[in-house]
């Protein structure tokens, strides 16, 4: 297949993209050769650590779906998914509307491929829209006229930052992004967040190899953060049970017991604005 012939305008198929790599992890077909090559490198790195990268991606996706289900069942009917990635099965709007009919969803992404696919999927779904936006500029997302026409920010809403912030490599910038999102929240709002967690025990060479792969992507980098730094993203929010845990252990459909050595991988939590 000649990938270059199906690349939308403004997309360089020779540069790996995190959304398309994630699509590949999940078994999707909306990716180019460069994405697949980079993704295979990351899968190989994961095997060095005894991890199945595809399973990690599925677990992270499952966390997102369970969190949305819980919030929809709790009465949240507005969702802003920043860094939404390529559509897959059981998307946010599908889960939300199953448990809260009429729920409104905004998908936000900077990748033209994501927006092209999302808009095609949502052509007949007026309660869900997809807009261009960058997680690094949350005010531009909240102030976008199309978003403001779709979401009533005076009422409770949920912001989803699922496996997004570990691509913002500067700690101060990541803190600023989440702090600004929290400032825009009203009582009853929720933050759904997952992030790669690392500890001092993770081999430096493995970390270095991972960073090298993602340094060549359109995102420009990847960083894991320790538990306390991830937990700090929820400052001022009430973290729901079971707290910040491995994503597969967040209110699982199948019982999952957190082990004492579960200190790496993707951790997630949901926090509410009191």
PDB file of C-alpha atoms in Angstrom:
ATOM      1  CA  UNK A   1       0.000   0.000   0.000  1.00  0.00           C
ATOM      2  CA  UNK A   2       1.224   3.486  -0.889  1.00  0.00           C
ATOM      3  CA  UNK A   3       0.540   5.332   2.371  1.00  0.00           C
ATOM      4  CA  UNK A   4       1.439   8.722   0.923  1.00  0.00           C
ATOM      5  CA  UNK A   5      -1.528   8.608  -1.460  1.00  0.00           C
ATOM      6  CA  UNK A   6      -4.067   8.439   1.345  1.00  0.00           C
ATOM      7  CA  UNK A   7      -2.542  11.055   3.641  1.00  0.00           C
ATOM      8  CA  UNK A   8      -4.857  14.060   4.149  1.00  0.00           C
ATOM      9  CA  UNK A   9      -3.592  17.495   3.271  1.00  0.00           C
ATOM     10  CA  UNK A  10      -1.155  18.794   5.883  1.00  0.00           C
ATOM     11  CA  UNK A  11      -0.188  15.313   7.107  1.00  0.00           C
ATOM     12  CA  UNK A  12       3.338  13.990   6.605  1.00  0.00           C
ATOM     13  CA  UNK A  13       3.024  10.182   6.524  1.00  0.00           C
ATOM     14  CA  UNK A  14       6.771   9.785   7.092  1.00  0.00           C
ATOM     15  CA  UNK A  15       6.575  11.283  10.613  1.00  0.00           C
ATOM     16  CA  UNK A  16       5.172   8.942  13.291  1.00  0.00           C
ATOM     17  CA  UNK A  17       2.100  10.274  15.077  1.00  0.00           C
ATOM     18  CA  UNK A  18       1.017   9.302  18.585  1.00  0.00           C
ATOM     19  CA  UNK A  19      -2.690   8.987  17.731  1.00  0.00           C
ATOM     20  CA  UNK A  20      -1.984   6.709  14.797  1.00  0.00           C
ATOM     21  CA  UNK A  21       0.535   4.674  16.835  1.00  0.00           C
ATOM     22  CA  UNK A  22      -2.158   4.210  19.496  1.00  0.00           C
ATOM     23  CA  UNK A  23      -4.574   3.157  16.760  1.00  0.00           C
ATOM     24  CA  UNK A  24      -2.045   0.515  15.719  1.00  0.00           C
ATOM     25  CA  UNK A  25      -1.685  -0.740  19.312  1.00  0.00           C
ATOM     26  CA  UNK A  26      -5.465  -1.192  19.417  1.00  0.00           C
ATOM     27  CA  UNK A  27      -5.474  -3.126  16.148  1.00  0.00           C
ATOM     28  CA  UNK A  28      -6.772  -0.287  13.974  1.00  0.00           C
ATOM     29  CA  UNK A  29      -5.924   0.370  10.332  1.00  0.00           C
ATOM     30  CA  UNK A  30      -5.744   4.174  10.294  1.00  0.00           C
ATOM     31  CA  UNK A  31      -1.960   4.404  10.414  1.00  0.00           C
ATOM     32  CA  UNK A  32       1.025   4.714   8.104  1.00  0.00           C
ATOM     33  CA  UNK A  33       4.224   2.693   7.767  1.00  0.00           C
ATOM     34  CA  UNK A  34       6.162   5.189   9.905  1.00  0.00           C
ATOM     35  CA  UNK A  35       3.564   4.852  12.681  1.00  0.00           C
ATOM     36  CA  UNK A  36       3.721   1.069  12.565  1.00  0.00           C
ATOM     37  CA  UNK A  37       7.520   1.051  12.629  1.00  0.00           C
ATOM     38  CA  UNK A  38       7.650   3.351  15.668  1.00  0.00           C
ATOM     39  CA  UNK A  39       4.892   1.409  17.406  1.00  0.00           C
ATOM     40  CA  UNK A  40       6.718  -1.886  16.880  1.00  0.00           C
ATOM     41  CA  UNK A  41       9.824  -0.372  18.474  1.00  0.00           C
ATOM     42  CA  UNK A  42       7.744   0.558  21.529  1.00  0.00           C
ATOM     43  CA  UNK A  43       6.178  -2.894  21.662  1.00  0.00           C
ATOM     44  CA  UNK A  44       9.681  -4.397  21.647  1.00  0.00           C
ATOM     45  CA  UNK A  45      10.728  -2.072  24.483  1.00  0.00           C
ATOM     46  CA  UNK A  46       7.656  -3.137  26.424  1.00  0.00           C
ATOM     47  CA  UNK A  47       8.565  -6.780  26.016  1.00  0.00           C
ATOM     48  CA  UNK A  48      11.963  -6.007  27.586  1.00  0.00           C
ATOM     49  CA  UNK A  49      10.019  -4.881  30.670  1.00  0.00           C
ATOM     50  CA  UNK A  50       7.683  -7.864  30.558  1.00  0.00           C
ATOM     51  CA  UNK A  51       4.742  -5.766  29.296  1.00  0.00           C
ATOM     52  CA  UNK A  52       2.368  -6.351  26.414  1.00  0.00           C
ATOM     53  CA  UNK A  53       2.007  -2.895  24.866  1.00  0.00           C
ATOM     54  CA  UNK A  54      -1.188  -3.811  23.066  1.00  0.00           C
ATOM     55  CA  UNK A  55      -2.746  -5.017  26.299  1.00  0.00           C
ATOM     56  CA  UNK A  56      -1.658  -1.820  28.063  1.00  0.00           C
ATOM     57  CA  UNK A  57      -3.425   0.227  25.369  1.00  0.00           C
ATOM     58  CA  UNK A  58      -6.582  -1.864  25.735  1.00  0.00           C
ATOM     59  CA  UNK A  59      -6.505  -1.474  29.512  1.00  0.00           C
ATOM     60  CA  UNK A  60      -6.149   2.277  29.180  1.00  0.00           C
ATOM     61  CA  UNK A  61      -9.089   2.356  26.787  1.00  0.00           C
ATOM     62  CA  UNK A  62     -11.115   0.273  29.223  1.00  0.00           C
ATOM     63  CA  UNK A  63     -10.401   2.772  32.003  1.00  0.00           C
ATOM     64  CA  UNK A  64     -11.720   5.590  29.817  1.00  0.00           C
ATOM     65  CA  UNK A  65     -14.905   3.691  29.045  1.00  0.00           C
ATOM     66  CA  UNK A  66     -15.574   2.728  32.671  1.00  0.00           C
ATOM     67  CA  UNK A  67     -14.928   6.270  33.882  1.00  0.00           C
ATOM     68  CA  UNK A  68     -17.321   7.729  31.313  1.00  0.00           C
ATOM     69  CA  UNK A  69     -19.917   5.116  32.191  1.00  0.00           C
ATOM     70  CA  UNK A  70     -19.657   5.936  35.885  1.00  0.00           C
ATOM     71  CA  UNK A  71     -19.929   9.683  35.314  1.00  0.00           C
ATOM     72  CA  UNK A  72     -22.871   9.312  32.927  1.00  0.00           C
ATOM     73  CA  UNK A  73     -24.658   7.101  35.441  1.00  0.00           C
ATOM     74  CA  UNK A  74     -23.922   9.766  38.077  1.00  0.00           C
ATOM     75  CA  UNK A  75     -25.635  12.483  36.053  1.00  0.00           C
ATOM     76  CA  UNK A  76     -22.822  14.043  34.013  1.00  0.00           C
ATOM     77  CA  UNK A  77     -24.141  14.725  30.508  1.00  0.00           C
ATOM     78  CA  UNK A  78     -21.329  16.883  29.062  1.00  0.00           C
ATOM     79  CA  UNK A  79     -17.875  15.584  28.113  1.00  0.00           C
ATOM     80  CA  UNK A  80     -14.827  17.316  26.625  1.00  0.00           C
ATOM     81  CA  UNK A  81     -12.263  14.754  25.442  1.00  0.00           C
ATOM     82  CA  UNK A  82      -8.946  16.543  24.825  1.00  0.00           C
ATOM     83  CA  UNK A  83      -6.447  14.559  22.775  1.00  0.00           C
ATOM     84  CA  UNK A  84      -9.241  12.197  21.803  1.00  0.00           C
ATOM     85  CA  UNK A  85      -7.290  10.175  19.262  1.00  0.00           C
ATOM     86  CA  UNK A  86      -8.702   8.139  16.404  1.00  0.00           C
ATOM     87  CA  UNK A  87     -12.211   6.685  16.705  1.00  0.00           C
ATOM     88  CA  UNK A  88     -12.432   3.083  17.807  1.00  0.00           C
ATOM     89  CA  UNK A  89     -15.147   0.854  19.252  1.00  0.00           C
ATOM     90  CA  UNK A  90     -17.053   2.090  22.293  1.00  0.00           C
ATOM     91  CA  UNK A  91     -16.146   5.754  21.881  1.00  0.00           C
ATOM     92  CA  UNK A  92     -16.940   8.319  24.574  1.00  0.00           C
ATOM     93  CA  UNK A  93     -20.172   9.496  22.959  1.00  0.00           C
ATOM     94  CA  UNK A  94     -21.414   5.937  22.549  1.00  0.00           C
ATOM     95  CA  UNK A  95     -20.743   5.010  26.178  1.00  0.00           C
ATOM     96  CA  UNK A  96     -22.067   8.305  27.542  1.00  0.00           C
ATOM     97  CA  UNK A  97     -25.305   8.240  25.559  1.00  0.00           C
ATOM     98  CA  UNK A  98     -25.986   4.626  26.467  1.00  0.00           C
ATOM     99  CA  UNK A  99     -26.115   5.610  30.138  1.00  0.00           C
ATOM    100  CA  UNK A 100     -27.215   9.248  29.777  1.00  0.00           C
ATOM    101  CA  UNK A 101     -29.388   9.696  26.676  1.00  0.00           C
ATOM    102  CA  UNK A 102     -28.818  13.101  25.134  1.00  0.00           C
ATOM    103  CA  UNK A 103     -25.291  13.452  26.498  1.00  0.00           C
ATOM    104  CA  UNK A 104     -23.188  15.977  24.582  1.00  0.00           C
ATOM    105  CA  UNK A 105     -19.562  15.286  23.693  1.00  0.00           C
ATOM    106  CA  UNK A 106     -16.748  17.363  22.215  1.00  0.00           C
ATOM    107  CA  UNK A 107     -13.721  15.581  20.792  1.00  0.00           C
ATOM    108  CA  UNK A 108     -10.604  17.749  20.628  1.00  0.00           C
ATOM    109  CA  UNK A 109      -7.455  16.829  18.741  1.00  0.00           C
ATOM    110  CA  UNK A 110      -4.653  18.533  16.851  1.00  0.00           C
ATOM    111  CA  UNK A 111      -4.174  15.763  14.258  1.00  0.00           C
ATOM    112  CA  UNK A 112      -5.964  16.317  10.900  1.00  0.00           C
ATOM    113  CA  UNK A 113      -6.310  12.550  10.442  1.00  0.00           C
ATOM    114  CA  UNK A 114      -8.180  12.268  13.740  1.00  0.00           C
ATOM    115  CA  UNK A 115     -10.489  15.146  12.843  1.00  0.00           C
ATOM    116  CA  UNK A 116     -11.221  13.755   9.369  1.00  0.00           C
ATOM    117  CA  UNK A 117     -12.234  10.371  10.735  1.00  0.00           C
ATOM    118  CA  UNK A 118     -14.135  11.758  13.715  1.00  0.00           C
ATOM    119  CA  UNK A 119     -16.181  14.165  11.606  1.00  0.00           C
ATOM    120  CA  UNK A 120     -17.067  11.399   9.169  1.00  0.00           C
ATOM    121  CA  UNK A 121     -18.167   9.176  12.041  1.00  0.00           C
ATOM    122  CA  UNK A 122     -20.234  11.954  13.600  1.00  0.00           C
ATOM    123  CA  UNK A 123     -21.861  13.323  10.443  1.00  0.00           C
ATOM    124  CA  UNK A 124     -25.315  12.207  11.601  1.00  0.00           C
ATOM    125  CA  UNK A 125     -24.757  12.826  15.317  1.00  0.00           C
ATOM    126  CA  UNK A 126     -25.594  16.448  16.220  1.00  0.00           C
ATOM    127  CA  UNK A 127     -24.978  15.880  19.930  1.00  0.00           C
ATOM    128  CA  UNK A 128     -21.271  15.161  19.334  1.00  0.00           C
ATOM    129  CA  UNK A 129     -18.713  17.355  17.557  1.00  0.00           C
ATOM    130  CA  UNK A 130     -14.991  17.231  16.774  1.00  0.00           C
ATOM    131  CA  UNK A 131     -12.864  20.385  16.831  1.00  0.00           C
ATOM    132  CA  UNK A 132      -9.212  21.222  16.292  1.00  0.00           C
ATOM    133  CA  UNK A 133      -7.389  22.077  19.497  1.00  0.00           C
ATOM    134  CA  UNK A 134      -4.160  21.651  21.436  1.00  0.00           C
ATOM    135  CA  UNK A 135      -3.955  20.412  25.018  1.00  0.00           C
ATOM    136  CA  UNK A 136      -1.223  23.018  25.552  1.00  0.00           C
ATOM    137  CA  UNK A 137      -3.797  25.790  25.108  1.00  0.00           C
ATOM    138  CA  UNK A 138      -6.852  24.784  27.153  1.00  0.00           C
ATOM    139  CA  UNK A 139      -8.304  28.306  27.127  1.00  0.00           C
ATOM    140  CA  UNK A 140      -8.494  28.185  23.331  1.00  0.00           C
ATOM    141  CA  UNK A 141     -10.456  24.933  23.649  1.00  0.00           C
ATOM    142  CA  UNK A 142     -12.889  26.295  26.237  1.00  0.00           C
ATOM    143  CA  UNK A 143     -13.325  29.595  24.384  1.00  0.00           C
ATOM    144  CA  UNK A 144     -13.813  28.056  20.942  1.00  0.00           C
ATOM    145  CA  UNK A 145     -17.211  29.359  19.713  1.00  0.00           C
ATOM    146  CA  UNK A 146     -18.223  25.939  18.422  1.00  0.00           C
ATOM    147  CA  UNK A 147     -17.381  24.328  21.762  1.00  0.00           C
ATOM    148  CA  UNK A 148     -19.194  27.025  23.737  1.00  0.00           C
ATOM    149  CA  UNK A 149     -22.275  26.567  21.579  1.00  0.00           C
ATOM    150  CA  UNK A 150     -22.215  22.848  22.332  1.00  0.00           C
ATOM    151  CA  UNK A 151     -21.262  22.740  26.030  1.00  0.00           C
ATOM    152  CA  UNK A 152     -22.841  24.775  28.827  1.00  0.00           C
ATOM    153  CA  UNK A 153     -19.816  25.489  31.004  1.00  0.00           C
ATOM    154  CA  UNK A 154     -22.049  26.881  33.739  1.00  0.00           C
ATOM    155  CA  UNK A 155     -23.234  23.322  34.394  1.00  0.00           C
ATOM    156  CA  UNK A 156     -21.160  20.299  35.458  1.00  0.00           C
ATOM    157  CA  UNK A 157     -19.041  18.718  32.743  1.00  0.00           C
ATOM    158  CA  UNK A 158     -16.160  16.241  32.561  1.00  0.00           C
ATOM    159  CA  UNK A 159     -12.763  16.853  30.988  1.00  0.00           C
ATOM    160  CA  UNK A 160     -10.898  13.793  29.748  1.00  0.00           C
ATOM    161  CA  UNK A 161      -7.087  13.837  29.618  1.00  0.00           C
ATOM    162  CA  UNK A 162      -6.465  10.159  28.968  1.00  0.00           C
ATOM    163  CA  UNK A 163      -2.835   9.319  28.110  1.00  0.00           C
ATOM    164  CA  UNK A 164      -2.195  12.874  26.937  1.00  0.00           C
ATOM    165  CA  UNK A 165      -0.041  14.655  29.502  1.00  0.00           C
ATOM    166  CA  UNK A 166       2.909  12.289  29.253  1.00  0.00           C
ATOM    167  CA  UNK A 167       3.486  13.830  25.822  1.00  0.00           C
ATOM    168  CA  UNK A 168       3.915  17.231  27.500  1.00  0.00           C
ATOM    169  CA  UNK A 169       7.474  16.729  28.658  1.00  0.00           C
ATOM    170  CA  UNK A 170       7.953  19.941  30.658  1.00  0.00           C
ATOM    171  CA  UNK A 171       6.646  19.527  34.215  1.00  0.00           C
ATOM    172  CA  UNK A 172       5.803  23.199  34.676  1.00  0.00           C
ATOM    173  CA  UNK A 173       3.842  23.288  31.435  1.00  0.00           C
ATOM    174  CA  UNK A 174       1.921  20.134  32.349  1.00  0.00           C
ATOM    175  CA  UNK A 175       1.086  21.631  35.751  1.00  0.00           C
ATOM    176  CA  UNK A 176      -0.051  24.881  34.117  1.00  0.00           C
ATOM    177  CA  UNK A 177      -2.320  23.053  31.669  1.00  0.00           C
ATOM    178  CA  UNK A 178      -4.149  21.075  34.331  1.00  0.00           C
ATOM    179  CA  UNK A 179      -4.309  24.013  36.746  1.00  0.00           C
ATOM    180  CA  UNK A 180      -5.975  26.115  34.073  1.00  0.00           C
ATOM    181  CA  UNK A 181      -8.487  23.353  33.334  1.00  0.00           C
ATOM    182  CA  UNK A 182      -9.325  23.093  37.028  1.00  0.00           C
ATOM    183  CA  UNK A 183      -9.841  26.864  37.153  1.00  0.00           C
ATOM    184  CA  UNK A 184     -12.445  26.595  34.405  1.00  0.00           C
ATOM    185  CA  UNK A 185     -14.406  23.957  36.300  1.00  0.00           C
ATOM    186  CA  UNK A 186     -17.562  24.594  38.311  1.00  0.00           C
ATOM    187  CA  UNK A 187     -18.811  22.511  41.250  1.00  0.00           C
ATOM    188  CA  UNK A 188     -19.801  19.058  40.095  1.00  0.00           C
ATOM    189  CA  UNK A 189     -17.255  18.935  37.256  1.00  0.00           C
ATOM    190  CA  UNK A 190     -14.867  16.006  36.944  1.00  0.00           C
ATOM    191  CA  UNK A 191     -11.391  15.344  35.595  1.00  0.00           C
ATOM    192  CA  UNK A 192     -10.571  11.935  34.106  1.00  0.00           C
ATOM    193  CA  UNK A 193      -6.807  11.513  33.723  1.00  0.00           C
ATOM    194  CA  UNK A 194      -4.375   8.710  33.016  1.00  0.00           C
ATOM    195  CA  UNK A 195      -0.601   8.964  32.735  1.00  0.00           C
ATOM    196  CA  UNK A 196       2.503   6.809  32.452  1.00  0.00           C
ATOM    197  CA  UNK A 197       4.005   6.245  35.893  1.00  0.00           C
ATOM    198  CA  UNK A 198       7.690   5.557  36.347  1.00  0.00           C
ATOM    199  CA  UNK A 199       9.871   4.874  39.350  1.00  0.00           C
ATOM    200  CA  UNK A 200      13.593   4.837  40.038  1.00  0.00           C
ATOM    201  CA  UNK A 201      13.502   1.073  39.505  1.00  0.00           C
ATOM    202  CA  UNK A 202      12.713   1.402  35.799  1.00  0.00           C
ATOM    203  CA  UNK A 203      15.909   0.761  33.858  1.00  0.00           C
ATOM    204  CA  UNK A 204      17.417   4.001  32.566  1.00  0.00           C
ATOM    205  CA  UNK A 205      18.264   2.445  29.206  1.00  0.00           C
ATOM    206  CA  UNK A 206      14.624   1.417  28.690  1.00  0.00           C
ATOM    207  CA  UNK A 207      13.435   4.938  29.481  1.00  0.00           C
ATOM    208  CA  UNK A 208      16.034   6.376  27.136  1.00  0.00           C
ATOM    209  CA  UNK A 209      14.976   4.041  24.308  1.00  0.00           C
ATOM    210  CA  UNK A 210      11.310   5.009  24.752  1.00  0.00           C
ATOM    211  CA  UNK A 211      12.097   8.717  24.735  1.00  0.00           C
ATOM    212  CA  UNK A 212      14.166   8.287  21.575  1.00  0.00           C
ATOM    213  CA  UNK A 213      11.238   6.698  19.737  1.00  0.00           C
ATOM    214  CA  UNK A 214       8.775   9.388  20.758  1.00  0.00           C
ATOM    215  CA  UNK A 215      11.251  12.208  20.145  1.00  0.00           C
ATOM    216  CA  UNK A 216      10.906  11.378  16.445  1.00  0.00           C
ATOM    217  CA  UNK A 217       7.092  11.651  16.508  1.00  0.00           C
ATOM    218  CA  UNK A 218       4.963  14.711  15.820  1.00  0.00           C
ATOM    219  CA  UNK A 219       4.466  15.103  19.599  1.00  0.00           C
ATOM    220  CA  UNK A 220       8.195  15.512  20.095  1.00  0.00           C
ATOM    221  CA  UNK A 221       8.617  13.477  23.257  1.00  0.00           C
ATOM    222  CA  UNK A 222       7.372  11.256  26.052  1.00  0.00           C
ATOM    223  CA  UNK A 223       7.861  11.400  29.800  1.00  0.00           C
ATOM    224  CA  UNK A 224       6.763   9.234  32.697  1.00  0.00           C
ATOM    225  CA  UNK A 225       6.146  10.874  36.057  1.00  0.00           C
ATOM    226  CA  UNK A 226       6.254   9.591  39.646  1.00  0.00           C
ATOM    227  CA  UNK A 227       3.103   8.881  41.614  1.00  0.00           C
ATOM    228  CA  UNK A 228       3.074  12.128  43.613  1.00  0.00           C
ATOM    229  CA  UNK A 229       3.447  14.292  40.505  1.00  0.00           C
ATOM    230  CA  UNK A 230       0.504  12.582  38.815  1.00  0.00           C
ATOM    231  CA  UNK A 231      -1.545  12.787  41.993  1.00  0.00           C
ATOM    232  CA  UNK A 232      -0.819  16.544  42.143  1.00  0.00           C
ATOM    233  CA  UNK A 233      -2.787  17.041  38.910  1.00  0.00           C
ATOM    234  CA  UNK A 234      -5.862  16.479  41.071  1.00  0.00           C
ATOM    235  CA  UNK A 235      -5.049  19.213  43.614  1.00  0.00           C
ATOM    236  CA  UNK A 236      -8.283  20.807  44.806  1.00  0.00           C
ATOM    237  CA  UNK A 237     -10.373  17.910  43.528  1.00  0.00           C
ATOM    238  CA  UNK A 238     -11.861  15.018  45.462  1.00  0.00           C
ATOM    239  CA  UNK A 239     -10.386  11.835  44.011  1.00  0.00           C
ATOM    240  CA  UNK A 240     -13.002   9.114  43.661  1.00  0.00           C
ATOM    241  CA  UNK A 241     -12.402   5.620  44.975  1.00  0.00           C
ATOM    242  CA  UNK A 242     -10.242   3.619  44.417  1.00  0.00           C
ATOM    243  CA  UNK A 243      -7.890   6.589  43.982  1.00  0.00           C
ATOM    244  CA  UNK A 244      -4.929   6.785  41.617  1.00  0.00           C
ATOM    245  CA  UNK A 245      -4.337   3.188  40.581  1.00  0.00           C
ATOM    246  CA  UNK A 246      -3.220   1.120  37.593  1.00  0.00           C
ATOM    247  CA  UNK A 247      -5.884   1.741  34.957  1.00  0.00           C
ATOM    248  CA  UNK A 248      -6.909  -1.908  34.912  1.00  0.00           C
ATOM    249  CA  UNK A 249      -7.694  -1.646  38.643  1.00  0.00           C
ATOM    250  CA  UNK A 250     -10.033   1.356  38.374  1.00  0.00           C
ATOM    251  CA  UNK A 251     -13.502  -0.061  39.088  1.00  0.00           C
ATOM    252  CA  UNK A 252     -12.853  -3.094  36.872  1.00  0.00           C
ATOM    253  CA  UNK A 253     -15.657  -5.198  35.446  1.00  0.00           C
ATOM    254  CA  UNK A 254     -13.560  -8.223  36.384  1.00  0.00           C
ATOM    255  CA  UNK A 255     -11.989  -8.171  39.883  1.00  0.00           C
ATOM    256  CA  UNK A 256      -8.430  -6.882  39.873  1.00  0.00           C
ATOM    257  CA  UNK A 257      -6.310  -6.701  43.012  1.00  0.00           C
ATOM    258  CA  UNK A 258      -3.595  -4.046  43.083  1.00  0.00           C
ATOM    259  CA  UNK A 259      -0.261  -5.629  43.925  1.00  0.00           C
ATOM    260  CA  UNK A 260       2.403  -3.972  46.040  1.00  0.00           C
ATOM    261  CA  UNK A 261       4.781  -3.944  43.079  1.00  0.00           C
ATOM    262  CA  UNK A 262       2.280  -2.271  40.719  1.00  0.00           C
ATOM    263  CA  UNK A 263       4.367   0.886  40.466  1.00  0.00           C
ATOM    264  CA  UNK A 264       4.861   1.199  36.719  1.00  0.00           C
ATOM    265  CA  UNK A 265       2.576   1.355  33.725  1.00  0.00           C
ATOM    266  CA  UNK A 266      -0.385   3.668  33.151  1.00  0.00           C
ATOM    267  CA  UNK A 267      -2.137   4.967  36.255  1.00  0.00           C
ATOM    268  CA  UNK A 268      -5.501   6.686  36.234  1.00  0.00           C
ATOM    269  CA  UNK A 269      -7.990   8.435  38.476  1.00  0.00           C
ATOM    270  CA  UNK A 270     -11.168  10.514  38.422  1.00  0.00           C
ATOM    271  CA  UNK A 271     -11.452  13.659  40.500  1.00  0.00           C
ATOM    272  CA  UNK A 272     -14.514  15.795  41.211  1.00  0.00           C
ATOM    273  CA  UNK A 273     -14.789  19.506  41.892  1.00  0.00           C
ATOM    274  CA  UNK A 274     -16.526  19.938  45.260  1.00  0.00           C
TER     275      UNK A 274
END
